Coordinates of C-alpha atoms in Angstrom, one line a residue:
M1 CA 0.0 0.0 0.0
K2 CA 1.4 3.4 -1.0
P3 CA 2.0 6.0 1.8
K4 CA -0.3 9.0 2.2
I5 CA 1.6 12.2 1.4
S6 CA 0.8 15.6 3.0
I7 CA 2.3 18.6 1.4
I8 CA 2.4 21.7 3.6
G9 CA 2.1 24.6 1.1
G10 CA 1.0 22.4 -1.7
T11 CA -1.4 24.8 -3.4
D12 CA 1.3 26.8 -5.3
G13 CA 4.8 26.6 -6.8
L14 CA 6.9 23.5 -6.4
G15 CA 4.6 22.2 -3.7
K16 CA 1.7 22.1 -6.2
W17 CA 4.1 20.5 -8.7
F18 CA 4.9 17.7 -6.4
A19 CA 1.2 17.3 -5.5
R20 CA 0.3 16.8 -9.2
Y21 CA 3.3 14.6 -9.9
L22 CA 2.7 12.3 -6.9
K23 CA -1.0 12.1 -7.4
N24 CA -0.4 11.1 -11.0
K25 CA 1.9 8.3 -9.7
G26 CA -1.0 6.9 -7.7
F27 CA -0.3 8.4 -4.2
D28 CA -3.0 9.7 -1.9
V29 CA -2.1 13.4 -1.6
I30 CA -3.3 16.0 1.0
V31 CA -2.3 19.7 0.4
S32 CA -2.6 22.5 2.9
G33 CA -2.5 26.3 2.3
R34 CA -3.8 29.6 3.8
D35 CA -5.9 30.6 0.8
I36 CA -9.1 28.5 1.0
E37 CA -10.4 29.5 -2.4
K38 CA -7.1 28.6 -4.1
G39 CA -6.9 25.4 -2.1
K40 CA -10.4 24.3 -3.2
N41 CA -9.5 25.0 -6.8
V42 CA -6.3 22.9 -6.5
E43 CA -8.3 20.2 -4.9
K44 CA -10.7 20.1 -7.8
E45 CA -7.9 20.5 -10.4
L46 CA -5.6 17.8 -9.1
G47 CA -8.0 15.4 -7.4
V48 CA -6.2 15.8 -4.1
K49 CA -7.6 16.6 -0.6
F50 CA -7.3 20.2 0.7
T51 CA -7.2 21.5 4.2
N52 CA -6.2 25.0 5.5
N53 CA -5.0 23.3 8.8
N54 CA -1.3 22.5 8.6
I55 CA -1.3 20.5 11.8
K56 CA -4.2 18.3 10.6
A57 CA -2.4 17.7 7.3
A58 CA 0.8 16.8 9.2
Q59 CA -1.1 14.4 11.5
E60 CA -2.6 12.5 8.5
G61 CA 0.5 12.0 6.4
D62 CA 2.8 9.1 6.3
V63 CA 5.2 11.4 4.4
V64 CA 5.0 15.2 5.3
I65 CA 6.7 17.6 2.9
I66 CA 7.3 21.2 3.9
A67 CA 7.0 23.3 0.7
V68 CA 6.5 26.8 2.0
P69 CA 8.7 29.9 1.2
I70 CA 12.1 30.0 2.7
N71 CA 11.3 33.0 5.0
V72 CA 8.6 31.0 6.9
T73 CA 10.1 27.5 6.6
E74 CA 11.6 27.5 10.1
R75 CA 8.3 28.7 11.7
V76 CA 6.2 26.2 9.8
I77 CA 8.5 23.3 10.7
K78 CA 8.2 24.3 14.4
E79 CA 4.4 24.4 14.0
V80 CA 4.0 21.0 12.3
A81 CA 7.0 18.8 13.1
P82 CA 5.8 17.8 16.6
H83 CA 2.6 16.5 15.1
V84 CA 4.1 14.2 12.5
K85 CA 3.4 10.7 13.7
E86 CA 6.1 8.2 14.7
G87 CA 7.4 6.0 11.9
S88 CA 6.7 8.7 9.3
L89 CA 8.9 10.7 7.1
L90 CA 9.4 14.5 7.4
M91 CA 11.0 16.4 4.4
D92 CA 11.4 20.0 3.2
I93 CA 12.1 21.2 -0.3
T94 CA 13.6 24.6 0.2
S95 CA 16.9 25.7 -1.4
I96 CA 18.7 26.1 1.9
K97 CA 19.4 23.1 4.1
E98 CA 21.2 23.8 7.4
I99 CA 18.4 25.7 9.1
P100 CA 15.6 23.3 8.0
A101 CA 17.7 20.3 8.8
K102 CA 18.5 21.4 12.4
T103 CA 14.9 22.6 13.0
M104 CA 13.3 19.3 11.8
E105 CA 15.8 17.3 13.8
K106 CA 15.0 19.4 16.9
Y107 CA 11.2 19.5 16.7
A108 CA 10.2 16.1 15.2
K109 CA 9.3 13.2 17.5
K110 CA 11.7 10.3 18.1
G111 CA 11.1 7.7 15.4
V112 CA 10.3 10.3 12.7
V113 CA 12.8 10.1 9.8
V114 CA 14.1 13.5 8.6
I115 CA 15.3 13.9 5.0
P116 CA 16.0 17.6 4.0
T117 CA 15.7 17.8 0.2
H118 CA 16.5 20.4 -2.5
P119 CA 15.0 19.8 -6.0
M120 CA 17.2 21.7 -8.4
F121 CA 14.3 22.6 -10.8
G122 CA 11.2 24.8 -11.0
P123 CA 7.5 24.1 -11.4
S124 CA 7.6 24.4 -15.2
T125 CA 9.7 21.1 -15.4
P126 CA 7.7 18.3 -17.0
S127 CA 9.0 15.4 -14.9
L128 CA 11.9 14.2 -12.7
L129 CA 13.7 12.8 -15.6
R130 CA 17.3 14.0 -15.7
Q131 CA 16.6 16.5 -12.9
V132 CA 19.0 17.0 -10.0
V133 CA 17.6 16.3 -6.5
I134 CA 19.9 16.9 -3.5
L135 CA 19.3 14.9 -0.3
T136 CA 21.0 16.1 3.0
P137 CA 20.1 13.5 5.7
S138 CA 22.1 12.8 8.8
E139 CA 24.1 9.6 9.0
E140 CA 21.5 8.1 11.2
H141 CA 18.6 8.8 8.9
K142 CA 20.6 7.8 5.8
K143 CA 20.4 4.2 7.2
S144 CA 16.6 4.2 7.4
E145 CA 14.1 2.4 5.2
W146 CA 12.5 5.7 4.3
F147 CA 15.7 6.9 2.9
K148 CA 16.0 3.8 0.7
K149 CA 12.4 4.3 -0.5
V150 CA 13.0 8.0 -1.4
Y151 CA 16.3 7.3 -3.1
N152 CA 14.9 4.4 -5.1
F153 CA 11.8 6.3 -6.1
L154 CA 13.9 9.2 -7.4
K155 CA 16.3 7.0 -9.3
E156 CA 13.4 5.0 -10.9
E157 CA 11.9 8.3 -12.0
G158 CA 15.2 9.2 -13.8
A159 CA 16.4 11.8 -11.4
K160 CA 20.1 12.4 -10.7
V161 CA 20.4 12.1 -6.9
I162 CA 23.2 13.8 -4.9
I163 CA 23.7 13.1 -1.2
I164 CA 25.8 15.7 0.8
P165 CA 25.7 17.2 4.4
P166 CA 23.5 20.3 4.9
D167 CA 26.4 22.7 5.5
K168 CA 28.3 21.6 2.4
H169 CA 25.0 22.0 0.4
D170 CA 24.6 25.6 1.6
R171 CA 28.2 26.5 0.7
I172 CA 27.8 25.1 -2.8
M173 CA 24.4 26.7 -3.2
G174 CA 25.8 29.9 -1.9
I175 CA 28.1 29.9 -5.0
V176 CA 25.8 28.2 -7.6
Q177 CA 22.7 30.2 -6.7
G178 CA 23.7 32.9 -4.3
L179 CA 26.8 34.3 -6.1
T180 CA 25.2 33.9 -9.5
H181 CA 22.1 35.7 -8.6
Y182 CA 24.0 38.4 -6.6
A183 CA 26.3 39.1 -9.6
F184 CA 23.6 39.3 -12.2
I185 CA 21.2 41.2 -10.1
S186 CA 24.0 43.7 -9.4
L187 CA 24.7 43.9 -13.1
G188 CA 21.0 44.6 -13.8
A189 CA 20.9 47.3 -11.1
T190 CA 24.1 48.9 -12.5
L191 CA 22.6 49.1 -16.0
K192 CA 19.5 50.7 -14.4
E193 CA 21.6 53.2 -12.5
L194 CA 23.6 54.1 -15.7
N195 CA 20.2 54.5 -17.4
V196 CA 21.2 52.2 -20.3
D197 CA 18.5 51.7 -22.9
I198 CA 18.8 47.9 -23.0
K199 CA 16.9 47.5 -26.4
E200 CA 19.1 50.2 -28.0
S201 CA 22.3 48.6 -26.5
R202 CA 21.5 45.3 -28.2
K203 CA 21.9 46.9 -31.6
F204 CA 25.6 47.2 -30.9
A205 CA 26.0 44.0 -28.9
S206 CA 28.5 41.3 -29.2
P207 CA 27.1 37.7 -28.9
I208 CA 28.5 37.5 -25.3
Y209 CA 26.7 40.7 -24.4
E210 CA 23.5 39.3 -25.8
L211 CA 24.0 36.2 -23.6
M212 CA 24.7 38.3 -20.6
I213 CA 21.6 40.5 -21.1
S214 CA 19.5 37.4 -21.6
I215 CA 20.7 35.8 -18.3
I216 CA 20.2 39.1 -16.4
G217 CA 16.7 39.4 -17.9
R218 CA 15.9 35.8 -16.9
I219 CA 17.0 36.3 -13.3
I220 CA 15.5 39.7 -12.6
G221 CA 12.2 38.5 -14.1
Q222 CA 11.8 35.8 -11.5
N223 CA 10.1 36.0 -8.1
P224 CA 12.1 38.7 -6.2
Y225 CA 10.9 37.4 -2.8
L226 CA 12.3 33.9 -3.5
Y227 CA 15.6 35.4 -4.6
A228 CA 15.8 37.7 -1.6
D229 CA 15.3 34.7 0.7
I230 CA 18.0 32.7 -1.1
Q231 CA 20.4 35.6 -0.4
M232 CA 19.2 36.3 3.2
F233 CA 18.7 32.9 4.7
N234 CA 21.8 31.0 3.5
P235 CA 24.3 31.3 6.4
K236 CA 27.2 31.0 3.9
I237 CA 26.2 34.0 1.8
S238 CA 27.9 36.8 3.9
E239 CA 31.4 35.4 3.3
I240 CA 30.7 34.9 -0.4
H241 CA 29.5 38.5 -0.8
E242 CA 32.5 39.9 1.0
T243 CA 34.9 38.0 -1.2
F244 CA 33.1 39.1 -4.3
I245 CA 33.1 42.7 -3.3
D246 CA 36.7 42.6 -2.3
Q247 CA 37.7 41.3 -5.7
C248 CA 35.5 43.9 -7.5
Q249 CA 37.2 46.7 -5.5
K250 CA 40.7 45.2 -6.1
I251 CA 40.2 45.1 -9.8
S252 CA 38.7 48.6 -9.8
E253 CA 41.8 49.9 -8.1
I254 CA 44.0 48.2 -10.6
V255 CA 42.1 49.8 -13.4
K256 CA 42.2 53.2 -11.8
N257 CA 46.0 52.9 -11.4
K258 CA 46.3 51.6 -15.0
D259 CA 48.3 48.7 -13.7
R260 CA 48.2 46.5 -16.8
E261 CA 50.4 43.7 -15.5
A262 CA 48.3 43.4 -12.3
F263 CA 45.2 43.1 -14.3
V264 CA 46.7 40.4 -16.6
K265 CA 47.9 38.5 -13.5
I266 CA 44.4 38.3 -12.0
M267 CA 43.0 37.0 -15.3
K268 CA 45.8 34.4 -15.7
E269 CA 45.5 33.2 -12.1
A270 CA 41.7 32.9 -12.4
S271 CA 42.2 31.0 -15.7
K272 CA 44.7 28.7 -14.1
H273 CA 42.3 28.0 -11.2
F274 CA 39.6 27.1 -13.8
G275 CA 41.9 24.7 -15.5
S276 CA 40.2 22.7 -18.3
E277 CA 36.9 24.4 -17.3
A278 CA 38.1 27.6 -18.9
K279 CA 38.2 25.9 -22.3
R280 CA 34.9 24.2 -21.7
G281 CA 33.4 27.6 -20.9
A282 CA 34.6 28.9 -24.2
Y283 CA 33.3 25.9 -26.1
Y284 CA 30.0 26.0 -24.2
S285 CA 29.5 29.8 -24.9
D286 CA 30.5 29.3 -28.5
K287 CA 27.9 26.7 -28.9
A288 CA 25.2 28.9 -27.3
V289 CA 26.2 31.9 -29.6
F290 CA 26.2 29.6 -32.6
A291 CA 22.8 28.3 -31.7
L292 CA 21.4 31.8 -31.5
T293 CA 22.9 33.0 -34.8
S294 CA 22.3 29.9 -36.8
E295 CA 18.6 29.9 -35.8
I296 CA 18.1 33.3 -37.3
E297 CA 20.1 32.3 -40.4
N298 CA 17.9 29.2 -40.9
L299 CA 14.7 31.3 -40.4
N300 CA 15.8 33.8 -43.1
K301 CA 16.2 30.9 -45.6
L302 CA 12.6 29.9 -44.8
I303 CA 11.0 33.3 -45.7
G304 CA 8.3 32.7 -48.3
K305 CA 8.0 29.0 -47.4
E306 CA 5.5 27.1 -45.3
I307 CA 6.5 26.4 -41.6
A308 CA 4.9 25.2 -38.4
V309 CA 5.3 27.2 -35.2
K310 CA 4.8 25.6 -31.8
N311 CA 4.5 27.7 -28.6
I312 CA 6.8 26.2 -26.1
N313 CA 4.5 27.1 -23.2
S314 CA 1.1 26.0 -24.5
N315 CA 2.3 23.5 -27.2
K316 CA -0.2 25.0 -29.6
I317 CA 0.8 24.6 -33.2
H318 CA 0.2 27.2 -36.0
F319 CA 0.8 26.5 -39.7
G320 CA 1.4 29.2 -42.4
I321 CA 3.9 31.0 -44.7
L322 CA 6.8 32.7 -43.0
K323 CA 6.4 36.2 -44.2
S324 CA 9.2 38.1 -42.4
I325 CA 11.5 38.3 -39.4
D326 CA 11.9 41.5 -37.4
D327 CA 14.2 41.6 -34.4
D328 CA 12.9 38.9 -32.0
Y329 CA 9.6 38.3 -34.0
L330 CA 8.5 36.3 -37.0
T331 CA 5.3 36.9 -38.9
L332 CA 3.3 34.0 -40.1
E333 CA 0.7 34.4 -42.9
K334 CA -2.3 32.1 -43.4
N335 CA -5.4 32.7 -45.5
G336 CA -4.5 36.4 -45.7
N337 CA -4.2 36.8 -42.0
E338 CA -1.0 37.6 -40.2
Q339 CA 0.2 36.5 -36.7
K340 CA 3.4 37.5 -34.9
F341 CA 5.4 35.2 -32.7
N342 CA 8.3 35.8 -30.4
I343 CA 11.2 33.6 -31.9
L344 CA 12.5 33.0 -28.4
R345 CA 9.2 31.4 -27.3
V346 CA 8.5 29.1 -30.2
D347 CA 10.0 26.0 -32.0
V348 CA 9.9 26.2 -35.8
F349 CA 9.5 23.2 -38.0
S350 CA 10.0 22.8 -41.8
G351 CA 10.7 20.0 -44.3
E352 CA 10.0 16.4 -43.1
E353 CA 9.2 17.6 -39.5
L354 CA 6.6 20.0 -40.9
E355 CA 5.0 17.2 -42.9
K356 CA 4.8 14.9 -39.8
L357 CA 3.1 17.7 -37.9
K358 CA 0.6 18.3 -40.7
R359 CA -0.3 14.7 -40.9
K360 CA -0.8 14.5 -37.1
H361 CA -2.7 17.8 -36.6
L362 CA -4.4 18.6 -40.0
K363 CA -7.2 16.8 -41.9
R364 CA -5.6 15.2 -44.9
K365 CA -7.4 15.8 -48.3
H366 CA -6.6 14.6 -51.8
I367 CA -7.2 15.1 -55.5
D368 CA -7.5 12.2 -58.0
I369 CA -6.0 12.8 -61.5
S370 CA -6.3 10.3 -64.3
I371 CA -3.6 10.3 -67.0
L372 CA -3.3 8.4 -70.3
F373 CA 0.0 6.7 -70.9
K374 CA 1.1 4.3 -73.6
R375 CA 0.4 0.7 -72.5
D376 CA 4.0 -0.3 -72.2
V377 CA 4.9 2.5 -69.7
D378 CA 6.0 1.2 -66.3
E379 CA 3.8 3.0 -63.8
N380 CA 6.1 2.0 -60.9
I381 CA 9.0 4.0 -62.4
I382 CA 6.8 7.0 -62.9
L383 CA 5.5 6.8 -59.3
K384 CA 9.0 6.5 -57.9
L385 CA 10.0 9.7 -59.8
L386 CA 6.9 11.6 -58.7
K387 CA 7.2 10.6 -55.0
D388 CA 10.3 12.8 -54.7
L389 CA 8.0 15.8 -55.5
F390 CA 4.6 14.9 -54.2
D391 CA 2.8 13.0 -51.5
I392 CA 1.3 10.7 -54.1
D393 CA -0.1 7.1 -54.7
I394 CA -1.6 5.2 -57.6
V395 CA -5.2 4.2 -56.9
D396 CA -6.3 2.7 -60.2
I397 CA -5.0 1.4 -63.6
Y398 CA -7.5 0.8 -66.3
E399 CA -7.5 -0.5 -69.9
G400 CA -10.6 -1.0 -72.0
K401 CA -13.8 0.8 -72.9
N402 CA -13.4 4.5 -73.6
I403 CA -9.6 4.2 -73.5
E404 CA -7.7 5.0 -76.6
K405 CA -6.2 2.0 -78.3
G406 CA -2.6 1.3 -77.2
Y407 CA -3.0 3.4 -74.0
K408 CA -3.9 2.8 -70.4
S409 CA -5.4 5.1 -67.7
I410 CA -3.4 5.6 -64.5
T411 CA -5.2 7.4 -61.7
F412 CA -2.9 9.2 -59.3
R413 CA -4.0 10.4 -55.8
I414 CA -2.2 13.5 -54.6
Y415 CA -2.5 14.5 -50.9
G416 CA -2.6 18.0 -49.4
Y417 CA -4.3 20.0 -46.7
N418 CA -6.3 22.7 -48.4
K419 CA -7.9 23.6 -51.7
K420 CA -5.2 26.1 -52.8
E421 CA -2.3 23.7 -52.0
L422 CA -4.0 20.9 -54.0
K423 CA -4.7 23.2 -56.9
D424 CA -1.0 24.3 -57.0
K425 CA 0.1 20.7 -56.8
E426 CA -2.3 19.7 -59.6
E427 CA -0.8 22.4 -62.0
E428 CA 2.8 21.3 -61.2
F429 CA 1.9 17.7 -61.6
L430 CA 0.3 18.2 -65.0
R431 CA 3.2 20.3 -66.2
I432 CA 5.6 17.4 -65.3
I433 CA 3.3 14.7 -66.8
K434 CA 3.0 16.5 -70.2
N435 CA 6.8 16.6 -70.4
I436 CA 7.0 12.8 -70.0
G437 CA 4.4 11.9 -72.5
G438 CA 1.2 11.7 -70.4
K439 CA -2.2 13.2 -71.3
E440 CA -4.8 14.4 -68.8
R441 CA -8.0 12.4 -68.8
F442 CA -9.8 14.0 -65.8
S443 CA -9.3 15.2 -62.2
K444 CA -11.5 15.4 -59.2
I445 CA -10.9 17.0 -55.8
K446 CA -12.1 14.9 -52.9
K447 CA -13.3 15.9 -49.4
L448 CA -12.7 19.6 -49.7
K449 CA -14.9 22.1 -47.8
N450 CA -12.5 25.0 -47.5

């Protein structure tokens, strides 16, 4: 029998993500939250049970997951941990680990297993496949049956599981998240203070500047409260900030003094510290730059041709003729109507991929065209040649009444997706047929309403 899972703060964000994911895996899920209306909507949407009573949710769960914002995690753990029943599992999924780990260990009953956890992904992730999940249990709880179950479940779902102590986690995250966010938010704030017109600056941008602006935009566009909590609740952040500021000031002084050799020394020493990762960084950024430029180049080659555009958020697919590309936008034309799409938010398909999508999402129509050929013509050779140009089959071969002596009628079926496309294909088909000795007998468009 699968354990009952209670998610404290399961009506939003990553808590809601886990509620949906675990419910879909067949677990009985309870979620709690302060907003009753939102909770009832989540209850109906996901098919889970909702309560606005954290303690009640904690008492009912065999597994209790704390999924509240960092700034209230410690308080909520103190509230619910004493009510988690013996033999159960208590977890949290915040991005800091020392404070939650110590608090859960202190306030949980004896016999409750504690596994502090950090999923390294956001609620837009489709599944656990190839996602990193960090577990930071004590040595005692690492030996428990609950730990084996959690570890095996994550591995079976395709996650990459890392097991480290909470203090080591917070130091690494202080760099991976804390320093990264701090540096890029500082860059964004600097550009704001300098009153830089970001859109204008991109006209003069190098590819690396484009990447930097994109990363800054991505970070400052996130939930600012979450990012504030990552900075303010990780006990390792202060030391990291001080080191970063010291280095910025040191380099600034070197530049002011025009000490070229000192500047070169800092770069060389940093490069030496990176070792092979310096080259990897160059290769990685080259690939990113190439991907950005090659996508635009490929799109320019498709202007005037039919493409499919898939929105990466909604997965909705649009078909049409690529009319133009302007900055970050492409214009798609269909039946005289135009639509604009942000290139950065869509996937574009052409060629064989386009045809596969059309077959999957559009109603396939056809036109039958009968052609007279001399009796000794090999229709299989003709079909083979035509298949390179059309989606086509032979549906009938006839000799006899009403057919000119020495000839046979071959009926070809050409497939398409609308009346105009089939008409264009018919004209091209007949032009080719006349050049190889065929004569039109009749044609008929089938199943067309548009």
